[in-house]
Amino acid sequence: MDTKQRQYARLAMHLKQLRENLDETCAQVETMAQQSKMITKLGANQAASFIGSSRVFENEMLKK
């Protein structure tokens, strides 16, 4: 193999690795987007629970 062929083979190897890394990154970004939506819902539920418990606590304190 001459130098040019080795360089092309090495470039092809690097491009293949780059494609695999990009595919993995794409999959991870999609997973992160789904998790972000779930975290938003979790935060909203937590806030609603906190507000509800705060109101119950205030009502109990005002009764006394």
N, CA, C and O atoms as a MOPAC input file, in Angstrom:
PM7 MOZYME 1SCF
protein

 N      0.84200 1    -1.17800 1     0.00000 1
 C      0.00000 1     0.00000 1     0.00000 1
 C      0.88900 1     1.24400 1     0.00000 1
 O      1.82100 1     1.35400 1     0.79600 1
 N      0.59700 1     2.14700 1    -0.87400 1
 C      1.39000 1     3.36700 1    -0.86000 1
 C      0.81700 1     4.35200 1     0.15400 1
 O     -0.22500 1     4.10700 1     0.76200 1
 N      1.50200 1     5.44400 1     0.31900 1
 C      1.14500 1     6.43300 1     1.34300 1
 C     -0.26600 1     6.98500 1     1.14000 1
 O     -1.02000 1     7.15100 1     2.09900 1
 N     -0.61100 1     7.26400 1    -0.10400 1
 C     -1.92200 1     7.85200 1    -0.38700 1
 C     -3.04800 1     6.88500 1    -0.00600 1
 O     -4.06000 1     7.30200 1     0.55800 1
 N     -2.87600 1     5.61700 1    -0.30900 1
 C     -3.90000 1     4.62000 1     0.02300 1
 C     -4.03800 1     4.46100 1     1.53500 1
 O     -5.14700 1     4.32000 1     2.05000 1
 N     -2.91000 1     4.48500 1     2.24300 1
 C     -2.97200 1     4.40200 1     3.71500 1
 C     -3.68700 1     5.61300 1     4.29500 1
 O     -4.46400 1     5.48900 1     5.24200 1
 N     -3.42300 1     6.78200 1     3.72700 1
 C     -4.09700 1     7.98500 1     4.22000 1
 C     -5.59900 1     7.91600 1     3.98500 1
 O     -6.38900 1     8.29500 1     4.85000 1
 N     -5.99000 1     7.42800 1     2.80700 1
 C     -7.42100 1     7.28500 1     2.51000 1
 C     -8.06300 1     6.24500 1     3.43000 1
 O     -9.18700 1     6.43400 1     3.89400 1
 N     -7.36000 1     5.16600 1     3.68700 1
 C     -7.89000 1     4.13600 1     4.58200 1
 C     -8.04900 1     4.69300 1     5.99600 1
 O     -9.04600 1     4.43200 1     6.66800 1
 N     -7.06500 1     5.45500 1     6.43200 1
 C     -7.15200 1     6.04800 1     7.77000 1
 C     -8.26400 1     7.08700 1     7.84500 1
 O     -8.98400 1     7.16400 1     8.84100 1
 N     -8.40400 1     7.88400 1     6.79200 1
 C     -9.48600 1     8.87000 1     6.73400 1
 C    -10.83900 1     8.17000 1     6.76600 1
 O    -11.74600 1     8.61500 1     7.47000 1
 N    -10.98600 1     7.08400 1     6.01700 1
 C    -12.24200 1     6.32300 1     6.01500 1
 C    -12.54300 1     5.78500 1     7.40800 1
 O    -13.69200 1     5.80300 1     7.84900 1
 N    -11.51200 1     5.30500 1     8.10100 1
 C    -11.69200 1     4.79400 1     9.45600 1
 C    -12.16100 1     5.91300 1    10.39600 1
 O    -13.06100 1     5.71600 1    11.21300 1
 N    -11.54600 1     7.07100 1    10.26700 1
 C    -11.92800 1     8.20300 1    11.12200 1
 C    -13.34300 1     8.69000 1    10.80500 1
 O    -14.09900 1     9.04900 1    11.70800 1
 N    -13.69300 1     8.70000 1     9.52400 1
 C    -15.04300 1     9.11500 1     9.14900 1
 C    -16.09100 1     8.13700 1     9.66000 1
 O    -17.17600 1     8.54500 1    10.07600 1
 N    -15.77300 1     6.86000 1     9.63200 1
 C    -16.68700 1     5.85200 1    10.16900 1
 C    -16.88400 1     6.06800 1    11.66800 1
 O    -18.01000 1     6.01300 1    12.16400 1
 N    -15.79600 1     6.31200 1    12.38400 1
 C    -15.88200 1     6.56300 1    13.82800 1
 C    -16.67100 1     7.83700 1    14.11200 1
 O    -17.45900 1     7.88600 1    15.05700 1
 N    -16.46000 1     8.86400 1    13.29600 1
 C    -17.20000 1    10.11700 1    13.45500 1
 C    -18.69100 1     9.89200 1    13.26500 1
 O    -19.50000 1    10.42100 1    14.02700 1
 N    -19.06700 1     9.10400 1    12.24400 1
 C    -20.48200 1     8.81000 1    11.99100 1
 C    -21.09100 1     8.06200 1    13.17600 1
 O    -22.21100 1     8.36500 1    13.58900 1
 N    -20.36400 1     7.09300 1    13.72300 1
 C    -20.85700 1     6.34900 1    14.88200 1
 C    -21.03700 1     7.28100 1    16.07900 1
 O    -22.02800 1     7.17700 1    16.80200 1
 N    -20.10100 1     8.17700 1    16.28800 1
 C    -20.19500 1     9.11600 1    17.39800 1
 C    -21.36500 1    10.07700 1    17.21100 1
 O    -22.06500 1    10.40200 1    18.17000 1
 N    -21.57600 1    10.53000 1    15.97700 1
 C    -22.70900 1    11.42500 1    15.70900 1
 C    -24.04300 1    10.71700 1    15.91300 1
 O    -24.98500 1    11.30600 1    16.44100 1
 N    -24.12700 1     9.46200 1    15.49900 1
 C    -25.36000 1     8.68900 1    15.71200 1
 C    -25.64500 1     8.52500 1    17.20400 1
 O    -26.78300 1     8.66900 1    17.65000 1
 N    -24.59600 1     8.22400 1    17.96700 1
 C    -24.75500 1     8.07200 1    19.42000 1
 C    -25.16400 1     9.39900 1    20.06000 1
 O    -26.02100 1     9.42600 1    20.94400 1
 N    -24.55800 1    10.49000 1    19.61900 1
 C    -24.89900 1    11.80700 1    20.14700 1
 C    -26.35300 1    12.15100 1    19.83200 1
 O    -27.06500 1    12.69200 1    20.67700 1
 N    -26.78200 1    11.84000 1    18.63300 1
 C    -28.16900 1    12.10100 1    18.22900 1
 C    -29.14300 1    11.32500 1    19.11900 1
 O    -30.15400 1    11.87200 1    19.56000 1
 N    -28.84100 1    10.07400 1    19.37600 1
 C    -29.69900 1     9.25200 1    20.23500 1
 C    -29.73600 1     9.81400 1    21.65300 1
 O    -30.79100 1     9.83100 1    22.28700 1
 N    -28.59600 1    10.27000 1    22.14900 1
 C    -28.54400 1    10.82700 1    23.49700 1
 C    -29.31000 1    12.14500 1    23.59200 1
 O    -29.95500 1    12.41600 1    24.60500 1
 N    -29.24500 1    12.95900 1    22.54800 1
 C    -29.98600 1    14.22500 1    22.54000 1
 C    -31.49100 1    13.95700 1    22.53000 1
 O    -32.24900 1    14.65000 1    23.20900 1
 N    -31.92100 1    12.96300 1    21.77100 1
 C    -33.34200 1    12.60300 1    21.75400 1
 C    -33.79500 1    12.13600 1    23.13700 1
 O    -34.86400 1    12.52400 1    23.60500 1
 N    -32.99000 1    11.31200 1    23.78200 1
 C    -33.30600 1    10.85100 1    25.13700 1
 C    -33.36800 1    12.03500 1    26.09700 1
 O    -34.26600 1    12.10800 1    26.93600 1
 N    -32.42800 1    12.95100 1    25.97900 1
 C    -32.40000 1    14.12900 1    26.84200 1
 C    -33.64700 1    14.98600 1    26.64000 1
 O    -34.19400 1    15.51700 1    27.60600 1
 N    -34.09700 1    15.12400 1    25.40200 1
 C    -35.30400 1    15.90400 1    25.11900 1
 C    -36.52700 1    15.27000 1    25.77600 1
 O    -37.36700 1    15.97200 1    26.33800 1
 N    -36.62500 1    13.95600 1    25.70700 1
 C    -37.74300 1    13.26000 1    26.35200 1
 C    -37.67700 1    13.42300 1    27.86800 1
 O    -38.69400 1    13.66100 1    28.51800 1
 N    -36.48800 1    13.29600 1    28.41900 1
 C    -36.32900 1    13.44200 1    29.86300 1
 C    -36.62400 1    14.86500 1    30.30900 1
 O    -37.15300 1    15.08300 1    31.40000 1
 N    -36.28500 1    15.82600 1    29.47300 1
 C    -36.56000 1    17.22700 1    29.80400 1
 C    -38.06300 1    17.46400 1    29.93500 1
 O    -38.50800 1    18.16300 1    30.84500 1
 N    -38.83900 1    16.88400 1    29.02900 1
 C    -40.29700 1    17.01400 1    29.10600 1
 C    -40.82000 1    16.38600 1    30.39700 1
 O    -41.70100 1    16.94300 1    31.05300 1
 N    -40.27800 1    15.23300 1    30.75300 1
 C    -40.71600 1    14.54700 1    31.96900 1
 C    -40.33300 1    15.34300 1    33.21900 1
 O    -41.10500 1    15.40800 1    34.17500 1
 N    -39.15800 1    15.94000 1    33.21100 1
 C    -38.71800 1    16.74400 1    34.35000 1
 C    -39.59700 1    17.97400 1    34.50100 1
 O    -39.89600 1    18.38800 1    35.62100 1
 N    -40.01700 1    18.56300 1    33.38300 1
 C    -40.92900 1    19.70800 1    33.43600 1
 C    -42.24900 1    19.31000 1    34.08900 1
 O    -42.76800 1    20.03400 1    34.94000 1
 N    -42.79100 1    18.16000 1    33.69200 1
 C    -44.04200 1    17.67700 1    34.29300 1
 C    -43.84900 1    17.38300 1    35.78000 1
 O    -44.70500 1    17.70800 1    36.60200 1
 N    -42.72300 1    16.76900 1    36.11200 1
 C    -42.43600 1    16.47100 1    37.51300 1
 C    -42.35900 1    17.75400 1    38.33300 1
 O    -42.88100 1    17.81100 1    39.44700 1
 N    -41.71500 1    18.77600 1    37.79100 1
 C    -41.62500 1    20.06000 1    38.48000 1
 C    -42.98500 1    20.69500 1    38.68600 1
 O    -43.25700 1    21.25400 1    39.74800 1
 N    -43.84200 1    20.61400 1    37.68000 1
 C    -45.19200 1    21.17300 1    37.79600 1
 C    -45.98500 1    20.43200 1    38.86700 1
 O    -46.69100 1    21.05600 1    39.65900 1
 N    -45.87500 1    19.10600 1    38.89600 1
 C    -46.57500 1    18.32400 1    39.91900 1
 C    -46.05600 1    18.64500 1    41.31000 1
 O    -46.83200 1    18.75900 1    42.25800 1
 N    -44.74200 1    18.79100 1    41.42900 1
 C    -44.14400 1    19.12200 1    42.72200 1
 C    -44.61000 1    20.49600 1    43.19100 1
 O    -44.91700 1    20.68100 1    44.36800 1
 N    -44.66200 1    21.45900 1    42.27500 1
 C    -45.11400 1    22.80600 1    42.62700 1
 C    -46.57800 1    22.78500 1    43.06100 1
 O    -46.94900 1    23.43800 1    44.03600 1
 N    -47.40300 1    22.03800 1    42.34200 1
 C    -48.82200 1    21.94000 1    42.70500 1
 C    -48.97300 1    21.31200 1    44.07800 1
 O    -49.79200 1    21.76300 1    44.88000 1
 N    -48.20200 1    20.28900 1    44.35400 1
 C    -48.25200 1    19.63700 1    45.66200 1
 C    -47.80900 1    20.59600 1    46.76600 1
 O    -48.41400 1    20.64900 1    47.83700 1
 N    -46.76200 1    21.34200 1    46.49500 1
 C    -46.27100 1    22.30800 1    47.48900 1
 C    -47.29700 1    23.40100 1    47.75200 1
 O    -47.53900 1    23.75700 1    48.90500 1
 N    -47.89700 1    23.93300 1    46.70400 1
 C    -48.90200 1    24.98800 1    46.87200 1
 C    -50.10700 1    24.44700 1    47.62200 1
 O    -50.63800 1    25.11300 1    48.51100 1
 N    -50.54300 1    23.24000 1    47.26800 1
 C    -51.69000 1    22.64200 1    47.95600 1
 C    -51.41400 1    22.40500 1    49.42400 1
 O    -52.25700 1    22.70000 1    50.27100 1
 N    -50.24200 1    21.87700 1    49.73600 1
 C    -49.92200 1    21.63100 1    51.14500 1
 C    -49.75300 1    22.93800 1    51.90700 1
 O    -50.06800 1    23.01300 1    53.09400 1
 N    -49.25900 1    23.96100 1    51.23100 1
 C    -49.11900 1    25.27000 1    51.87300 1
 C    -50.49500 1    25.83300 1    52.23600 1
 O    -50.67700 1    26.38400 1    53.32200 1
 N    -51.44500 1    25.69400 1    51.34000 1
 C    -52.79700 1    26.20400 1    51.61600 1
 C    -53.46000 1    25.42300 1    52.75100 1
 O    -54.12100 1    26.00800 1    53.60900 1
 N    -53.28100 1    24.10100 1    52.75200 1
 C    -53.83400 1    23.28800 1    53.83900 1
 C    -53.21300 1    23.71600 1    55.16200 1
 O    -53.91800 1    23.86600 1    56.16000 1
 N    -51.91200 1    23.91200 1    55.17500 1
 C    -51.21300 1    24.34400 1    56.39100 1
 C    -51.73200 1    25.70200 1    56.85900 1
 O    -51.97400 1    25.89300 1    58.05000 1
 N    -51.90400 1    26.64400 1    55.93400 1
 C    -52.42800 1    27.96600 1    56.29400 1
 C    -53.83400 1    27.86400 1    56.86300 1
 O    -54.15800 1    28.52800 1    57.84700 1
 N    -54.67800 1    27.02700 1    56.24200 1
 C    -56.04200 1    26.86200 1    56.74500 1
 C    -56.04600 1    26.26200 1    58.14300 1
 O    -56.84300 1    26.66500 1    58.99000 1
 N    -55.17500 1    25.31700 1    58.38700 1
 C    -55.08300 1    24.70100 1    59.72300 1
 C    -54.60100 1    25.72000 1    60.74700 1
 O    -55.08300 1    25.74900 1    61.87900 1
 N    -53.64500 1    26.55600 1    60.34200 1
 C    -53.11900 1    27.56700 1    61.27300 1
 C    -54.16600 1    28.63000 1    61.58000 1
 O    -54.22000 1    29.12600 1    62.70600 1
 N    -55.00500 1    28.99300 1    60.60100 1
 C    -56.02300 1    30.02600 1    60.81400 1
 C    -57.18000 1    29.51900 1    61.66900 1
 O    -57.85600 1    30.32200 1    62.31300 1
 N    -57.42900 1    28.20500 1    61.69300 1
 C    -58.50000 1    27.64600 1    62.49400 1
 C    -58.18700 1    27.74900 1    63.97600 1
 O    -59.10700 1    27.82300 1    64.79100 1
 N    -56.93500 1    27.75700 1    64.34000 1
 C    -56.56500 1    27.75300 1    65.75600 1
 C    -56.64500 1    29.11500 1    66.35700 1
 O    -56.36500 1    29.28300 1    67.54300 1

